[in-house]
Short mmCIF file of C-alpha atoms in Angstrom, two decimals:
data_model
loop_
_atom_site.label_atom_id
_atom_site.label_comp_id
_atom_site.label_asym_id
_atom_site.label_seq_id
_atom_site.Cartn_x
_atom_site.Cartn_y
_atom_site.Cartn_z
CA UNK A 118 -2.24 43.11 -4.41
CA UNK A 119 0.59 41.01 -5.84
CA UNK A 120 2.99 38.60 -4.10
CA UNK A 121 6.01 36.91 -5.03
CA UNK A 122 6.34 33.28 -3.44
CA UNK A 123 9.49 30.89 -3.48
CA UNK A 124 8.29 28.00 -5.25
CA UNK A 125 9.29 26.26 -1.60
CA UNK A 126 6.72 27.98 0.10
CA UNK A 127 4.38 27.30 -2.76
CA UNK A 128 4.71 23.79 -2.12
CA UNK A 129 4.16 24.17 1.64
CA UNK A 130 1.33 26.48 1.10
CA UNK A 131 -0.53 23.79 -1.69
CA UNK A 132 0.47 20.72 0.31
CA UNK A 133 -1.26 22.04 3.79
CA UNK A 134 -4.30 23.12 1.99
CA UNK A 135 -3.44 26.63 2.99
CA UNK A 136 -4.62 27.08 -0.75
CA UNK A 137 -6.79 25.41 -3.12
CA UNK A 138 -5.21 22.88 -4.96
CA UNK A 139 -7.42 23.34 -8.14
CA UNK A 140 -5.13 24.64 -11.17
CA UNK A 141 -8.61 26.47 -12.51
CA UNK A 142 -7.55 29.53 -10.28
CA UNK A 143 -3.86 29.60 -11.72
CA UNK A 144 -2.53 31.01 -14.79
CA UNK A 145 0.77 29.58 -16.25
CA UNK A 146 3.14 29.62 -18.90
CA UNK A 147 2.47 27.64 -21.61
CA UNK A 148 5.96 26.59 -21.83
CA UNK A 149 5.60 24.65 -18.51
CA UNK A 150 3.20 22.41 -20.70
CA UNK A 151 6.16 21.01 -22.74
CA UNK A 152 7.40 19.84 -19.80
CA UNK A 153 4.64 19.09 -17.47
CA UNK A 154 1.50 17.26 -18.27
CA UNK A 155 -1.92 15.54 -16.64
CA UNK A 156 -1.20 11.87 -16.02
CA UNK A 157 -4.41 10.48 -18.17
CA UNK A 158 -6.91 8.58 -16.32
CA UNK A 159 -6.24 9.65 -12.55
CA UNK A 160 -8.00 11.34 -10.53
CA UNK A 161 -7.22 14.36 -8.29
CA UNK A 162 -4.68 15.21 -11.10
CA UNK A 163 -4.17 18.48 -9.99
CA UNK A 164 -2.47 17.89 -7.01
CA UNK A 165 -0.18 16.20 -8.57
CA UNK A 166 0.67 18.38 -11.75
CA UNK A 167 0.82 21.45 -8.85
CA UNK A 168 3.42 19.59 -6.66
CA UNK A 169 6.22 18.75 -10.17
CA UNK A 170 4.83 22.15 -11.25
CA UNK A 171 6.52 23.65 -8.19
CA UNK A 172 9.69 21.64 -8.32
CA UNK A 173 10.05 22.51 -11.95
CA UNK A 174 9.46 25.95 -11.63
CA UNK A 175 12.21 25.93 -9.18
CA UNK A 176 14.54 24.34 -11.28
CA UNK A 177 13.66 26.79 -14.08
CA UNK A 178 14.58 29.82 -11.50
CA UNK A 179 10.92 31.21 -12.79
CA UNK A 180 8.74 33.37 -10.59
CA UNK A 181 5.39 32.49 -8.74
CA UNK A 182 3.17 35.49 -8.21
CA UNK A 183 -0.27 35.23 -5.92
CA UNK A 184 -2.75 37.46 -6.61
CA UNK A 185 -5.28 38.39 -3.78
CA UNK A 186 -7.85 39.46 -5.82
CA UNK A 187 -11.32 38.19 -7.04
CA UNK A 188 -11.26 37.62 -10.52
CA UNK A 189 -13.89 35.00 -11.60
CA UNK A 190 -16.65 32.54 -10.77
CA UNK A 191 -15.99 28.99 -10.15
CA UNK A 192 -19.07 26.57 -10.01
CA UNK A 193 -19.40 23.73 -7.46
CA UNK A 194 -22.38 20.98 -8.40
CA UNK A 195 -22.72 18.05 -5.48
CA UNK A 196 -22.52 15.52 -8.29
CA UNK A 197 -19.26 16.29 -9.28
CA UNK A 198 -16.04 13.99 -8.63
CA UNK A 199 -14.53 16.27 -6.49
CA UNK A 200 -17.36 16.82 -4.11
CA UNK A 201 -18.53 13.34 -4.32
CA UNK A 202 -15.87 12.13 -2.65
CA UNK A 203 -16.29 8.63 -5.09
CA UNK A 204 -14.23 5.94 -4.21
CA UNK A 205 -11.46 6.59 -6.75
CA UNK A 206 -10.96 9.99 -6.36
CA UNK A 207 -10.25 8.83 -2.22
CA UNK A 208 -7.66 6.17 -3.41
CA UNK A 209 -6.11 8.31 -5.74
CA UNK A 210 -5.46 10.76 -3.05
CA UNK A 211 -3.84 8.78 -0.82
CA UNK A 212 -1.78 7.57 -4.07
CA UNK A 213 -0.63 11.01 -4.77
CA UNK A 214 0.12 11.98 -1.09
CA UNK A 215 2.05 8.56 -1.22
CA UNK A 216 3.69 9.53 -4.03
CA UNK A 217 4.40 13.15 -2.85
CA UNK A 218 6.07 11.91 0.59
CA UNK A 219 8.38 9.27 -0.57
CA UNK A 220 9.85 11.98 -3.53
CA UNK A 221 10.02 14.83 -1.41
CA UNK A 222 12.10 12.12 1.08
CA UNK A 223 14.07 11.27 -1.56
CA UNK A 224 15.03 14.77 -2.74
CA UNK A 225 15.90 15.38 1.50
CA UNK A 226 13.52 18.16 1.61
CA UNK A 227 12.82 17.63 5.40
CA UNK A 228 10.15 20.18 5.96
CA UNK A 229 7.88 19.33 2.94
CA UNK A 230 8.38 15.60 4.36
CA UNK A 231 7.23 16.05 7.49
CA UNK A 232 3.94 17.81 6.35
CA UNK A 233 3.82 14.84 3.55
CA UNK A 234 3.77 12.36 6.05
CA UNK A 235 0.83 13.61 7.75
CA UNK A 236 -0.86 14.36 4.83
CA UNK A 237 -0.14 10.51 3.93
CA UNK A 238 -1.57 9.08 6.96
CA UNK A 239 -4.59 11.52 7.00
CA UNK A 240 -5.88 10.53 4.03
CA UNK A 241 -5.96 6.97 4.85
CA UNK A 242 -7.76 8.14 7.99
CA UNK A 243 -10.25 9.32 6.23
CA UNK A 244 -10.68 6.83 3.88
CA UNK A 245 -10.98 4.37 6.94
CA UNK A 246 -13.66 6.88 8.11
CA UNK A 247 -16.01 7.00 4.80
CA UNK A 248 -15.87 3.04 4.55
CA UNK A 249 -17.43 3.30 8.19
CA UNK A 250 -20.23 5.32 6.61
CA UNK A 251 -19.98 2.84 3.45
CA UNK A 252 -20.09 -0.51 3.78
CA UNK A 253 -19.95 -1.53 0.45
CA UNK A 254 -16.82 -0.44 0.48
CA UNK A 255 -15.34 -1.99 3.17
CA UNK A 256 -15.12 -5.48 1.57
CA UNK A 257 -13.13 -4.53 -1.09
CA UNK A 258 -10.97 -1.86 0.39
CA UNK A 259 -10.91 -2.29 4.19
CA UNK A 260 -8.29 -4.66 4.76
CA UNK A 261 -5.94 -3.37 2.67
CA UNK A 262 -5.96 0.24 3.89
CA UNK A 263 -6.46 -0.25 7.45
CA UNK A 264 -3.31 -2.04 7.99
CA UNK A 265 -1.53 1.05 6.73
CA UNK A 266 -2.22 2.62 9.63
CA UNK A 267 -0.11 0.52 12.28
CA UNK A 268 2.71 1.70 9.73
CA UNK A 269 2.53 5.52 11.04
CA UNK A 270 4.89 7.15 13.72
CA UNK A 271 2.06 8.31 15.87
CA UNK A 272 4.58 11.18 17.41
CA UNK A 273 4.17 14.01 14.69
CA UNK A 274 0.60 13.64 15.02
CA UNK A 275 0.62 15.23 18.31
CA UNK A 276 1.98 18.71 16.32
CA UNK A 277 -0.52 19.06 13.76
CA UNK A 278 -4.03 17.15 15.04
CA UNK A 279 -5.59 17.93 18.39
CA UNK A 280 -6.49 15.53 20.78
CA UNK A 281 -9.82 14.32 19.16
CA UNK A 282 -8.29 13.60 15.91
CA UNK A 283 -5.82 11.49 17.63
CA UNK A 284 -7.94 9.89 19.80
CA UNK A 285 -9.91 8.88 16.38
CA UNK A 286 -6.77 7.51 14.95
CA UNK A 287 -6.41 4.97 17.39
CA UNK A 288 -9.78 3.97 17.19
CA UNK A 289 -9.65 3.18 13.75
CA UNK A 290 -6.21 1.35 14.03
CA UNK A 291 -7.47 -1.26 17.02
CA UNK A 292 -11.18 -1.23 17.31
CA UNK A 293 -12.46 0.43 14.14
CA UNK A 294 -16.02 -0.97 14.43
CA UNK A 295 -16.79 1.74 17.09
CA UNK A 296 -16.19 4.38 14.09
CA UNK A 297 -20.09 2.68 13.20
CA UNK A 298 -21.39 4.24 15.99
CA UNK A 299 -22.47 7.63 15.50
CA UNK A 300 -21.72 9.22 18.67
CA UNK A 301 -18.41 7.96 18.22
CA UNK A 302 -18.28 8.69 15.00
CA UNK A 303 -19.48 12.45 15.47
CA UNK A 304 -17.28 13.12 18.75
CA UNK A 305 -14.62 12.21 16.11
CA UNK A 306 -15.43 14.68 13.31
CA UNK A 307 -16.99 17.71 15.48
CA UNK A 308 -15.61 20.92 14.50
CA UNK A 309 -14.81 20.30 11.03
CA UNK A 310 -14.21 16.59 8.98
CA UNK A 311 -11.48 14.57 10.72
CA UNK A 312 -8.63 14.41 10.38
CA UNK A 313 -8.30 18.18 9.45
CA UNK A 314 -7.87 18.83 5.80
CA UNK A 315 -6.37 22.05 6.99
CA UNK A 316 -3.12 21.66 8.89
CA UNK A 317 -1.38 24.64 10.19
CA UNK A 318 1.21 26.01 7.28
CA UNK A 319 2.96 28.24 9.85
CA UNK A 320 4.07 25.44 11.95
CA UNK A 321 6.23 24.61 9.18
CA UNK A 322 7.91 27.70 9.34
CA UNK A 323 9.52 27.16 12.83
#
């Protein structure tokens, strides 16, 4: 079964995680590639080529087709920088979703915005959270990050996260030594990693 999607929606749907964000499960023109390219040396480049991939193809007027059928294997090893979750592939995700808010601001596309901005202060979140589980981290990158998060409007959070992941927030802004504890630490992330990776696409759509 094939579907035609506006290359807005594609952009909600790969920004929400409603959809992987890997480009190994896409097919594309080769002409995009004379346009478009993989910023060397940075990691969780796909994201980022996806997100000017979708702007371009909507400047282009060209179609975007998903295709809800299984067509190959795709092998996942625990050693590999995207399931490692390494220290520069976290930073260079909240780069890109830094990135990604501030340009979709600046083009005044409101809705993508909005879901930016959570996206944003999520991924600080859980950076925050792995340096609690890392402590050689927190040295070096602690400071730096954690005072990001007194920069968030708390208010859209109460749309997209439930009450735990909230809750967690504010822990981690004014008293983020309890996130050490690991009570606290699992009330926090029960029912999935916190805050969700997954935030609801169709509230975007109202």
């Amino acid at each position: 079964c094939e579907m035609v999607i506006t290359p807005e929606d594609f952009l909600l749907k790969l920004v929400t995680d409603y959809f992987s964000s890997s480009v190994c499960d896409m097919l594309f023109d080769r002409r995009i590639f004379d346009n478009l390219m993989f910023e060397e040396g940075k990691k969780d480049e796909d994201l980022l080529f996806l997100y000017n991939c979708g702007y371009y193809v909507e400047k282009q007027k060209l179609s975007l087709r998903l295709i809800n059928e299984e067509l190959y294997y795709y092998r996942v090893t625990n050693d590999s920088i995207c399931t490692s979750q390494s220290t520069p592939f976290l930073i260079s995700f909240i780069e890109n979703c830094q990135y990604m808010y501030y340009d979709a601001k600046k083009k005044n596309d409101n809705k993508l915005t909005e879901c930016l901005y959570v996206k944003f202060a999520a991924a600080i979140f859980a950076f925050i959270l792995q340096m609690s589980k890392h402590p050689i981290w927190r040295k070096q990158y602690f400071n730096v990050y954690h005072s990001k998060l007194f920069e968030f409007d708390r208010t859209l959070f109460r749309k997209y996260w439930g009450v735990r992941h909230r809750v967690g927030f504010i822990i981690a802004m004014y008293v983020p030594s309890l996130l050490q504890f690991l009570p606290i630490f699992k009330f926090i992330t029960k029912k999935g990693i916190c805050p969700p990776k997954h935030l609801n696409y169709y509230k975007f759509e109202t």
